[in-house]
mmCIF file of C-alpha atoms in Angstrom:
data_model
loop_
_atom_site.group_PDB
_atom_site.id
_atom_site.type_symbol
_atom_site.label_atom_id
_atom_site.label_comp_id
_atom_site.label_asym_id
_atom_site.label_seq_id
_atom_site.Cartn_x
_atom_site.Cartn_y
_atom_site.Cartn_z
ATOM 1 C CA MET A 156 -12.889 18.457 -4.773
ATOM 2 C CA ASN A 157 -13.758 15.970 -2.008
ATOM 3 C CA VAL A 158 -11.514 13.025 -1.136
ATOM 4 C CA LEU A 159 -12.314 9.748 0.646
ATOM 5 C CA LEU A 160 -9.486 7.896 2.393
ATOM 6 C CA THR A 161 -10.314 4.278 3.203
ATOM 7 C CA CYS A 162 -8.925 2.016 5.951
ATOM 8 C CA ALA A 163 -7.673 5.192 7.621
ATOM 9 C CA GLY A 164 -6.461 3.467 10.787
ATOM 10 C CA ARG A 165 -3.466 5.299 12.242
ATOM 11 C CA ARG A 166 -2.732 7.237 9.040
ATOM 12 C CA SER A 167 -3.531 10.642 10.529
ATOM 13 C CA TYR A 168 -0.681 12.219 8.582
ATOM 14 C CA SER A 169 -2.176 11.080 5.277
ATOM 15 C CA VAL A 170 -5.530 12.586 6.168
ATOM 16 C CA GLU A 171 -3.885 15.870 7.148
ATOM 17 C CA ILE A 172 -1.874 16.284 3.940
ATOM 18 C CA PHE A 173 -4.947 15.569 1.822
ATOM 19 C CA LYS A 174 -6.882 18.154 3.836
ATOM 20 C CA GLN A 175 -4.235 20.686 2.858
ATOM 21 C CA ALA A 176 -4.473 19.619 -0.797
ATOM 22 C CA VAL A 177 -8.252 20.057 -1.123
ATOM 23 C CA ARG A 178 -8.728 23.236 0.899
ATOM 24 C CA PRO A 179 -10.455 25.637 0.679
ATOM 25 C CA LEU A 180 -12.869 24.286 -1.932
ATOM 26 C CA GLY A 181 -13.244 20.703 -0.717
ATOM 27 C CA TYR A 182 -13.077 18.430 2.286
ATOM 28 C CA THR A 183 -11.722 15.048 3.356
ATOM 29 C CA VAL A 184 -13.747 12.030 4.416
ATOM 30 C CA ALA A 185 -12.132 9.073 6.179
ATOM 31 C CA CYS A 186 -13.539 5.653 6.984
ATOM 32 C CA ASP A 187 -12.433 2.604 8.921
ATOM 33 C CA SER A 188 -13.963 -0.561 10.339
ATOM 34 C CA SER A 189 -13.196 0.745 13.841
ATOM 35 C CA GLY A 190 -14.745 3.909 15.176
ATOM 36 C CA GLU A 191 -11.703 4.243 17.423
ATOM 37 C CA ALA A 192 -9.232 4.668 14.552
ATOM 38 C CA PRO A 193 -7.180 7.816 15.328
ATOM 39 C CA ALA A 194 -7.174 9.094 11.745
ATOM 40 C CA LEU A 195 -10.961 9.436 11.824
ATOM 41 C CA GLN A 196 -10.526 12.278 14.293
ATOM 42 C CA ILE A 197 -8.477 14.277 11.793
ATOM 43 C CA ALA A 198 -10.831 14.085 8.809
ATOM 44 C CA ASP A 199 -13.515 16.670 8.119
ATOM 45 C CA ARG A 200 -16.081 13.855 8.119
ATOM 46 C CA ALA A 201 -15.686 10.284 9.343
ATOM 47 C CA PHE A 202 -17.541 6.990 9.012
ATOM 48 C CA THR A 203 -17.313 3.407 10.179
ATOM 49 C CA VAL A 204 -17.709 0.771 7.489
ATOM 50 C CA PRO A 205 -17.614 -3.047 7.408
ATOM 51 C CA PRO A 206 -14.195 -4.764 7.263
ATOM 52 C CA VAL A 207 -12.604 -5.135 3.831
ATOM 53 C CA ASP A 208 -13.518 -8.827 3.658
ATOM 54 C CA ASP A 209 -17.211 -8.126 4.397
ATOM 55 C CA PRO A 210 -19.485 -8.596 1.331
ATOM 56 C CA THR A 211 -21.039 -5.154 1.932
ATOM 57 C CA TYR A 212 -17.739 -3.246 2.034
ATOM 58 C CA ILE A 213 -17.911 -1.891 -1.520
ATOM 59 C CA ASP A 214 -21.567 -0.908 -1.117
ATOM 60 C CA ALA A 215 -20.667 1.045 2.021
ATOM 61 C CA LEU A 216 -17.970 2.972 0.161
ATOM 62 C CA LEU A 217 -20.334 3.672 -2.729
ATOM 63 C CA SER A 218 -22.910 5.018 -0.283
ATOM 64 C CA ILE A 219 -20.411 7.470 1.155
ATOM 65 C CA CYS A 220 -19.141 8.491 -2.283
ATOM 66 C CA GLU A 221 -22.608 9.223 -3.623
ATOM 67 C CA ALA A 222 -23.899 11.002 -0.522
ATOM 68 C CA HIS A 223 -20.839 13.224 -0.128
ATOM 69 C CA ASP A 224 -19.922 13.941 -3.743
ATOM 70 C CA ILE A 225 -16.552 12.206 -3.454
ATOM 71 C CA ASP A 226 -14.343 13.022 -6.433
ATOM 72 C CA LEU A 227 -11.285 10.926 -5.518
ATOM 73 C CA LEU A 228 -11.106 7.703 -3.483
ATOM 74 C CA VAL A 229 -7.688 6.868 -2.017
ATOM 75 C CA PRO A 230 -7.284 3.257 -0.778
ATOM 76 C CA ALA A 231 -4.737 2.134 1.797
ATOM 77 C CA LEU A 232 -4.607 -1.680 1.890
ATOM 78 C CA GLU A 233 -3.734 -4.305 -0.731
ATOM 79 C CA PRO A 234 -6.818 -6.543 -0.219
ATOM 80 C CA GLU A 235 -9.203 -3.695 -1.055
ATOM 81 C CA LEU A 236 -7.310 -2.857 -4.251
ATOM 82 C CA LEU A 237 -8.556 -6.020 -5.957
ATOM 83 C CA LEU A 238 -12.130 -5.224 -4.930
ATOM 84 C CA LEU A 239 -11.913 -1.615 -6.078
ATOM 85 C CA ALA A 240 -10.291 -2.571 -9.381
ATOM 86 C CA ALA A 241 -13.125 -5.004 -10.113
ATOM 87 C CA GLU A 242 -15.793 -2.438 -9.164
ATOM 88 C CA ARG A 243 -14.141 0.603 -10.730
ATOM 89 C CA ALA A 244 -17.043 1.247 -13.125
ATOM 90 C CA ARG A 245 -19.553 1.469 -10.264
ATOM 91 C CA PHE A 246 -17.543 4.247 -8.627
ATOM 92 C CA LEU A 247 -17.164 6.123 -11.907
ATOM 93 C CA ASP A 248 -20.941 5.924 -12.317
ATOM 94 C CA VAL A 249 -21.414 7.960 -9.107
ATOM 95 C CA GLY A 250 -18.725 10.467 -10.108
ATOM 96 C CA THR A 251 -15.852 9.060 -8.041
ATOM 97 C CA MET A 252 -12.382 8.366 -9.433
ATOM 98 C CA PRO A 253 -10.893 5.416 -7.504
ATOM 99 C CA LEU A 254 -7.112 5.653 -7.272
ATOM 100 C CA VAL A 255 -6.630 2.077 -8.387
ATOM 101 C CA SER A 256 -4.942 0.344 -11.301
ATOM 102 C CA SER A 257 -6.377 -2.372 -13.529
ATOM 103 C CA PRO A 258 -7.055 -5.816 -12.011
ATOM 104 C CA GLU A 259 -4.068 -7.154 -13.961
ATOM 105 C CA VAL A 260 -1.675 -4.583 -12.483
ATOM 106 C CA VAL A 261 -3.047 -5.058 -8.971
ATOM 107 C CA THR A 262 -2.646 -8.835 -9.260
ATOM 108 C CA THR A 263 0.911 -8.469 -10.565
ATOM 109 C CA CYS A 264 1.852 -6.457 -7.493
ATOM 110 C CA TYR A 265 -0.205 -8.277 -4.865
ATOM 111 C CA ASP A 266 0.969 -11.773 -5.883
ATOM 112 C CA LYS A 267 4.698 -11.987 -5.142
ATOM 113 C CA LEU A 268 5.186 -14.807 -7.633
ATOM 114 C CA ALA A 269 3.581 -12.676 -10.337
ATOM 115 C CA THR A 270 5.772 -9.757 -9.257
ATOM 116 C CA GLY A 271 8.909 -11.788 -9.907
ATOM 117 C CA GLU A 272 7.596 -12.950 -13.277
ATOM 118 C CA PHE A 273 6.941 -9.332 -14.265
ATOM 119 C CA LEU A 274 10.272 -7.925 -13.089
ATOM 120 C CA ALA A 275 12.564 -10.553 -14.627
ATOM 121 C CA PRO A 276 11.930 -9.592 -18.296
ATOM 122 C CA CYS A 277 12.384 -5.937 -17.286
ATOM 123 C CA GLY A 278 15.922 -6.714 -16.155
ATOM 124 C CA VAL A 279 15.117 -6.046 -12.486
ATOM 125 C CA SER A 280 16.535 -8.526 -9.963
ATOM 126 C CA VAL A 281 14.450 -10.148 -7.211
ATOM 127 C CA PRO A 282 15.514 -12.347 -4.266
ATOM 128 C CA ARG A 283 15.780 -16.081 -4.840
ATOM 129 C CA THR A 284 12.325 -17.446 -4.049
ATOM 130 C CA PHE A 285 11.126 -20.925 -3.047
ATOM 131 C CA GLU A 286 7.497 -21.986 -3.363
ATOM 132 C CA SER A 287 7.586 -24.707 -0.704
ATOM 133 C CA LEU A 288 9.425 -25.775 2.419
ATOM 134 C CA GLU A 289 10.826 -28.775 0.561
ATOM 135 C CA ALA A 290 12.232 -26.625 -2.261
ATOM 136 C CA ALA A 291 13.954 -24.331 0.224
ATOM 137 C CA ARG A 292 15.477 -27.254 2.098
ATOM 138 C CA ALA A 293 16.746 -28.805 -1.123
ATOM 139 C CA ALA A 294 18.460 -25.547 -2.069
ATOM 140 C CA LEU A 295 19.942 -25.184 1.405
ATOM 141 C CA SER A 296 21.413 -28.668 1.300
ATOM 142 C CA ALA A 297 23.295 -27.645 -1.843
ATOM 143 C CA ASP A 298 24.299 -24.284 -0.344
ATOM 144 C CA PRO A 299 24.728 -24.693 3.432
ATOM 145 C CA GLY A 300 25.971 -21.124 3.786
ATOM 146 C CA GLY A 301 22.765 -19.534 2.515
ATOM 147 C CA ARG A 302 20.572 -20.124 5.533
ATOM 148 C CA ARG A 303 19.377 -16.578 6.206
ATOM 149 C CA LEU A 304 15.812 -16.752 4.972
ATOM 150 C CA VAL A 305 12.560 -14.800 5.053
ATOM 151 C CA VAL A 306 9.203 -16.545 5.350
ATOM 152 C CA LYS A 307 6.309 -14.457 4.029
ATOM 153 C CA PRO A 308 2.794 -14.806 2.575
ATOM 154 C CA ARG A 309 2.549 -14.888 -1.201
ATOM 155 C CA TRP A 310 -0.236 -12.309 -0.862
ATOM 156 C CA GLY A 311 0.778 -10.068 2.008
ATOM 157 C CA VAL A 312 -0.311 -7.013 3.922
ATOM 158 C CA SER A 313 1.530 -5.217 6.736
ATOM 159 C CA SER A 314 3.662 -7.793 8.588
ATOM 160 C CA ILE A 315 1.121 -10.611 8.784
ATOM 161 C CA GLY A 316 2.970 -13.936 8.595
ATOM 162 C CA LEU A 317 6.411 -12.370 8.102
ATOM 163 C CA HIS A 318 9.247 -14.209 9.878
ATOM 164 C CA PHE A 319 13.021 -14.594 9.675
ATOM 165 C CA ALA A 320 14.788 -17.944 9.957
ATOM 166 C CA GLU A 321 18.450 -18.658 10.679
ATOM 167 C CA ASP A 322 18.364 -22.477 10.677
ATOM 168 C CA ASP A 323 16.199 -25.420 9.659
ATOM 169 C CA GLU A 324 14.295 -25.553 12.945
ATOM 170 C CA GLU A 325 13.396 -21.867 12.766
ATOM 171 C CA LEU A 326 12.469 -22.300 9.110
ATOM 172 C CA GLU A 327 9.939 -25.032 9.830
ATOM 173 C CA LEU A 328 8.465 -23.252 12.844
ATOM 174 C CA SER A 329 8.203 -19.980 10.925
ATOM 175 C CA TYR A 330 6.580 -21.697 7.966
ATOM 176 C CA ARG A 331 3.952 -23.418 10.110
ATOM 177 C CA LEU A 332 3.251 -20.256 12.101
ATOM 178 C CA ALA A 333 2.893 -18.160 8.950
ATOM 179 C CA ARG A 334 0.294 -20.594 7.625
ATOM 180 C CA LYS A 335 -1.730 -20.319 10.824
ATOM 181 C CA GLN A 336 -1.498 -16.542 10.932
ATOM 182 C CA VAL A 337 -2.600 -16.176 7.321
ATOM 183 C CA SER A 338 -5.545 -18.556 7.829
ATOM 184 C CA ARG A 339 -6.830 -16.319 10.642
ATOM 185 C CA SER A 340 -6.412 -13.034 8.797
ATOM 186 C CA LEU A 341 -8.012 -11.083 5.960
ATOM 187 C CA LEU A 342 -5.545 -12.915 3.684
ATOM 188 C CA ALA A 343 -7.285 -16.253 4.244
ATOM 189 C CA GLN A 344 -9.647 -16.102 1.281
ATOM 190 C CA ILE A 345 -7.137 -15.228 -1.420
ATOM 191 C CA SER A 346 -4.493 -17.564 0.040
ATOM 192 C CA ALA A 347 -6.963 -20.446 -0.222
ATOM 193 C CA THR A 348 -6.954 -20.069 -4.023
ATOM 194 C CA ASP A 349 -3.501 -21.709 -4.096
ATOM 195 C CA ALA A 350 -2.998 -23.030 -0.578
ATOM 196 C CA GLN A 351 0.056 -25.150 -1.399
ATOM 197 C CA ARG A 352 1.954 -22.089 -2.632
ATOM 198 C CA SER A 353 0.455 -19.459 -0.343
ATOM 199 C CA ILE A 354 3.594 -19.167 1.818
ATOM 200 C CA LEU A 355 6.913 -18.296 0.166
ATOM 201 C CA ILE A 356 10.501 -18.520 1.350
ATOM 202 C CA GLN A 357 13.062 -16.024 0.077
ATOM 203 C CA GLU A 358 16.737 -15.427 0.608
ATOM 204 C CA ARG A 359 17.325 -12.674 3.140
ATOM 205 C CA LEU A 360 19.259 -9.882 1.496
ATOM 206 C CA VAL A 361 22.052 -8.084 3.319
ATOM 207 C CA GLY A 362 22.503 -4.443 2.374
ATOM 208 C CA ASP A 363 20.796 -1.057 2.505
ATOM 209 C CA GLU A 364 17.009 -0.945 2.178
ATOM 210 C CA TYR A 365 15.285 1.758 0.150
ATOM 211 C CA GLY A 366 11.743 2.910 -0.459
ATOM 212 C CA LEU A 367 10.696 4.163 -3.897
ATOM 213 C CA ASP A 368 7.643 6.240 -4.731
ATOM 214 C CA VAL A 369 7.211 5.427 -8.418
ATOM 215 C CA ILE A 370 4.698 8.007 -9.620
ATOM 216 C CA ASN A 371 2.591 7.739 -12.769
ATOM 217 C CA ASN A 372 -0.257 10.039 -13.724
ATOM 218 C CA LEU A 373 -3.875 8.849 -13.710
ATOM 219 C CA SER A 374 -3.459 7.576 -17.277
ATOM 220 C CA GLY A 375 -0.537 5.350 -16.287
ATOM 221 C CA THR A 376 2.199 7.516 -17.824
ATOM 222 C CA TYR A 377 5.473 7.613 -15.889
ATOM 223 C CA VAL A 378 6.303 10.877 -14.112
ATOM 224 C CA CYS A 379 9.125 10.392 -11.581
ATOM 225 C CA THR A 380 10.669 8.276 -8.830
ATOM 226 C CA LEU A 381 11.346 9.557 -5.304
ATOM 227 C CA VAL A 382 13.907 7.575 -3.284
ATOM 228 C CA LYS A 383 14.478 7.234 0.466
ATOM 229 C CA ARG A 384 17.018 5.149 2.347
ATOM 230 C CA LYS A 385 15.371 3.370 5.247
ATOM 231 C CA LEU A 386 17.214 3.798 8.517
ATOM 232 C CA ARG A 387 14.829 2.039 10.868
ATOM 233 C CA MET A 388 11.744 -0.181 10.575
ATOM 234 C CA ARG A 389 8.977 -0.740 13.107
ATOM 235 C CA ALA A 390 6.001 -3.100 12.773
ATOM 236 C CA GLY A 391 6.611 -3.470 9.047
ATOM 237 C CA GLN A 392 6.647 0.269 8.336
ATOM 238 C CA THR A 393 9.434 2.748 7.730
ATOM 239 C CA ASP A 394 10.079 4.478 11.051
ATOM 240 C CA ARG A 395 13.056 6.618 10.066
ATOM 241 C CA ALA A 396 14.449 7.483 6.629
ATOM 242 C CA VAL A 397 16.517 9.975 4.677
ATOM 243 C CA THR A 398 15.782 11.223 1.160
ATOM 244 C CA VAL A 399 18.464 10.504 -1.441
ATOM 245 C CA ARG A 400 19.283 10.909 -5.114
ATOM 246 C CA ASP A 401 20.227 7.549 -6.586
ATOM 247 C CA GLU A 402 20.336 7.233 -10.377
ATOM 248 C CA ARG A 403 20.351 3.412 -10.261
ATOM 249 C CA LEU A 404 17.163 3.220 -8.216
ATOM 250 C CA GLU A 405 15.517 6.073 -10.104
ATOM 251 C CA MET A 406 16.162 4.184 -13.340
ATOM 252 C CA ILE A 407 14.671 1.014 -11.841
ATOM 253 C CA GLY A 408 11.623 3.070 -10.889
ATOM 254 C CA ARG A 409 11.336 4.393 -14.436
ATOM 255 C CA VAL A 410 11.601 0.893 -15.931
ATOM 256 C CA ILE A 411 8.903 -0.395 -13.581
ATOM 257 C CA GLY A 412 6.605 2.588 -14.084
ATOM 258 C CA GLU A 413 6.834 2.520 -17.876
ATOM 259 C CA ASN A 414 6.333 -1.242 -18.148
ATOM 260 C CA LEU A 415 3.705 -1.674 -15.439
ATOM 261 C CA GLY A 416 1.579 1.341 -16.354
ATOM 262 C CA HIS A 417 0.052 1.606 -12.894
ATOM 263 C CA VAL A 418 -2.264 4.464 -11.943
ATOM 264 C CA GLY A 419 -0.856 7.062 -9.543
ATOM 265 C CA PRO A 420 1.742 6.012 -6.957
ATOM 266 C CA LEU A 421 3.536 2.682 -6.602
ATOM 267 C CA ASP A 422 5.185 1.928 -3.271
ATOM 268 C CA CYS A 423 8.297 -0.109 -4.042
ATOM 269 C CA ASP A 424 10.835 -1.653 -1.640
ATOM 270 C CA ALA A 425 14.380 -2.352 -2.792
ATOM 271 C CA PHE A 426 17.715 -3.531 -1.434
ATOM 272 C CA VAL A 427 21.150 -2.459 -2.593
ATOM 273 C CA THR A 428 23.728 -5.166 -1.902
ATOM 274 C CA PRO A 429 27.301 -5.778 -3.085
ATOM 275 C CA GLN A 430 25.744 -8.030 -5.738
ATOM 276 C CA GLY A 431 23.396 -5.340 -7.080
ATOM 277 C CA CYS A 432 19.909 -3.849 -6.669
ATOM 278 C CA TYR A 433 16.922 -6.050 -5.842
ATOM 279 C CA VAL A 434 13.218 -5.228 -5.701
ATOM 280 C CA ILE A 435 11.428 -7.146 -2.951
ATOM 281 C CA ASP A 436 7.922 -5.676 -2.992
ATOM 282 C CA MET A 437 5.556 -3.504 -5.054
ATOM 283 C CA ASN A 438 2.246 -2.026 -3.891
ATOM 284 C CA PRO A 439 0.158 0.104 -6.303
ATOM 285 C CA ARG A 440 -0.974 2.646 -3.725
ATOM 286 C CA ILE A 441 0.370 5.450 -1.543
ATOM 287 C CA GLY A 442 2.846 3.703 0.727
ATOM 288 C CA GLY A 443 3.624 4.198 4.380
ATOM 289 C CA GLY A 444 6.971 5.665 3.370
ATOM 290 C CA TYR A 445 5.547 8.484 1.248
ATOM 291 C CA PRO A 446 5.413 11.019 4.146
ATOM 292 C CA PHE A 447 9.224 11.048 4.139
ATOM 293 C CA SER A 448 9.103 12.352 0.559
ATOM 294 C CA HIS A 449 6.425 14.862 1.525
ATOM 295 C CA VAL A 450 8.398 16.496 4.328
ATOM 296 C CA ALA A 451 11.282 16.884 1.859
ATOM 297 C CA GLY A 452 9.154 18.974 -0.501
ATOM 298 C CA ALA A 453 7.147 16.574 -2.680
ATOM 299 C CA ASN A 454 3.367 16.957 -2.778
ATOM 300 C CA LEU A 455 1.708 13.881 -4.244
ATOM 301 C CA PRO A 456 -1.748 14.651 -2.749
ATOM 302 C CA ALA A 457 -1.806 18.019 -4.528
ATOM 303 C CA ALA A 458 -0.795 16.328 -7.796
ATOM 304 C CA LEU A 459 -3.486 13.653 -7.451
ATOM 305 C CA VAL A 460 -6.141 16.246 -6.676
ATOM 306 C CA ALA A 461 -5.068 18.306 -9.703
ATOM 307 C CA TRP A 462 -5.143 15.292 -12.038
ATOM 308 C CA ALA A 463 -8.548 14.203 -10.740
ATOM 309 C CA ASP A 464 -9.800 17.756 -11.314
ATOM 310 C CA GLY A 465 -8.505 17.807 -14.893
ATOM 311 C CA ARG A 466 -5.659 20.212 -14.135
ATOM 312 C CA ARG A 467 -1.903 19.952 -14.686
ATOM 313 C CA PRO A 468 -0.032 19.691 -11.364
ATOM 314 C CA ASP A 469 2.685 22.121 -10.388
ATOM 315 C CA PRO A 470 6.018 20.465 -11.364
ATOM 316 C CA ALA A 471 7.237 21.257 -7.845
ATOM 317 C CA CYS A 472 4.911 18.492 -6.604
ATOM 318 C CA PHE A 473 7.422 15.945 -7.900
ATOM 319 C CA GLN A 474 10.577 17.505 -6.486
ATOM 320 C CA MET A 475 12.147 16.858 -3.096
ATOM 321 C CA GLU A 476 15.335 17.878 -1.357
ATOM 322 C CA PRO A 477 17.931 15.148 -0.769
ATOM 323 C CA ASN A 478 19.488 14.433 2.636
ATOM 324 C CA VAL A 479 16.335 15.265 4.578
ATOM 325 C CA MET A 480 16.094 12.871 7.522
ATOM 326 C CA ALA A 481 12.764 12.353 9.268
ATOM 327 C CA SER A 482 11.381 10.037 11.925
ATOM 328 C CA ARG A 483 7.889 9.052 13.000
ATOM 329 C CA ASP A 484 6.627 10.195 16.393
ATOM 330 C CA ASP A 485 3.938 8.753 18.641
ATOM 331 C CA THR A 486 1.089 11.040 19.686
ATOM 332 C CA LEU A 487 -2.127 10.504 21.611
ATOM 333 C CA VAL A 488 -5.480 11.267 20.013
ATOM 334 C CA VAL A 489 -8.637 11.730 22.075
ATOM 335 C CA ILE A 490 -11.433 9.718 20.469
ATOM 336 C CA ASN A 491 -14.665 11.664 20.089
ATOM 337 C CA GLN A 492 -17.060 8.900 19.075
ATOM 338 C CA LYS A 493 -19.895 11.361 18.506
ATOM 339 C CA GLN A 494 -17.955 12.518 15.457
ATOM 340 C CA ILE A 495 -18.109 9.074 13.838
ATOM 341 C CA VAL A 496 -21.163 8.107 11.798
ATOM 342 C CA VAL A 497 -22.209 4.570 10.898
ATOM 343 C CA PRO A 498 -23.717 4.230 7.397
ATOM 344 C CA CYS A 499 -27.392 3.273 7.528
ATOM 345 C CA ARG A 500 -28.308 -0.371 6.910
ATOM 346 C CA SER A 501 -31.451 -2.323 6.184
ATOM 347 C CA ASN A 502 -31.565 -6.119 6.256
ATOM 348 C CA GLY A 503 -27.778 -6.229 6.060
ATOM 349 C CA LYS A 504 -27.622 -3.954 3.014
ATOM 350 C CA VAL A 505 -26.103 -0.508 3.036
ATOM 351 C CA LEU A 506 -28.601 2.124 1.962
ATOM 352 C CA GLN A 507 -27.688 4.914 -0.427
ATOM 353 C CA GLU A 508 -28.325 7.584 2.189
ATOM 354 C CA VAL A 509 -25.507 8.099 4.666
ATOM 355 C CA SER A 510 -25.764 10.306 7.726
ATOM 356 C CA GLN A 511 -23.418 13.285 7.788
ATOM 357 C CA ALA A 512 -20.982 13.728 10.665
ATOM 358 C CA ALA A 513 -21.948 16.490 13.052
#
């Protein structure tokens, strides 16, 4: 059982826990557009590939999958999910199971307007959302007290274009800046499909923030929900968290998992306020907050590997201890560039043969 982790970046921990899941019979392969990505140093084999928005990106992944007998492909970023969902059949043809949901599910999660439209009939609350600067200002004039707002891209990744506004001046500046930032990022192409509604404004919720790992099997059947309370954020990622048991949030996870039918894990962000529980984001992939569930006893990589191999996972994979607090730590990684291999190309096209890392 060999696993490919894409857009590895700084996700060294993810590479390491998948290495543990596939040993001793398999190995991990990681790729990134930068040969200096720290996580490439952790993988058994590592490759540089074009950026996600490069037309040859999918061909590069297919080359690696075919040359290295990849059984399971694990993506990391939202923009590549749409590409992988559309090209799923090509990966299956070379014997690789991409951990990606249908294009419809990916679109529902990636597009925040579609997310709200999906959650409302499920009885799940979302923050009040405005599709334009004018709509937000009109609402604020009727409710002068509700000026704590969040400006964010409709299609987002990491913290690109995310800003907080306390007054009208900050709102306008944040809105204009978000537009510029999105236009210069990998979000530019999809945002151009509906440019007038590509930046959203939402009410800023006040309460406790939680991360949910909503886990389905590879057929889209709901399995469980793992909940963490976020204690500290840094650069858009959970920096410190504690595992909890919360029946309200676990039930929300079940409702989402059963109605969405996503494949594998869904990274879900929620707020608990005096007014109730709100879901603010859904990403159909392994989220940056999953490691906090892992250190508390869960083992999603082992479950995914078992499912992909046609086996039933150990039920212990879906259990974690509550009240386990963990925090991220910074470490230095020496970059051995001789370890990184660039897939062969000819006239701009990625060939099927890929050199193996030494």
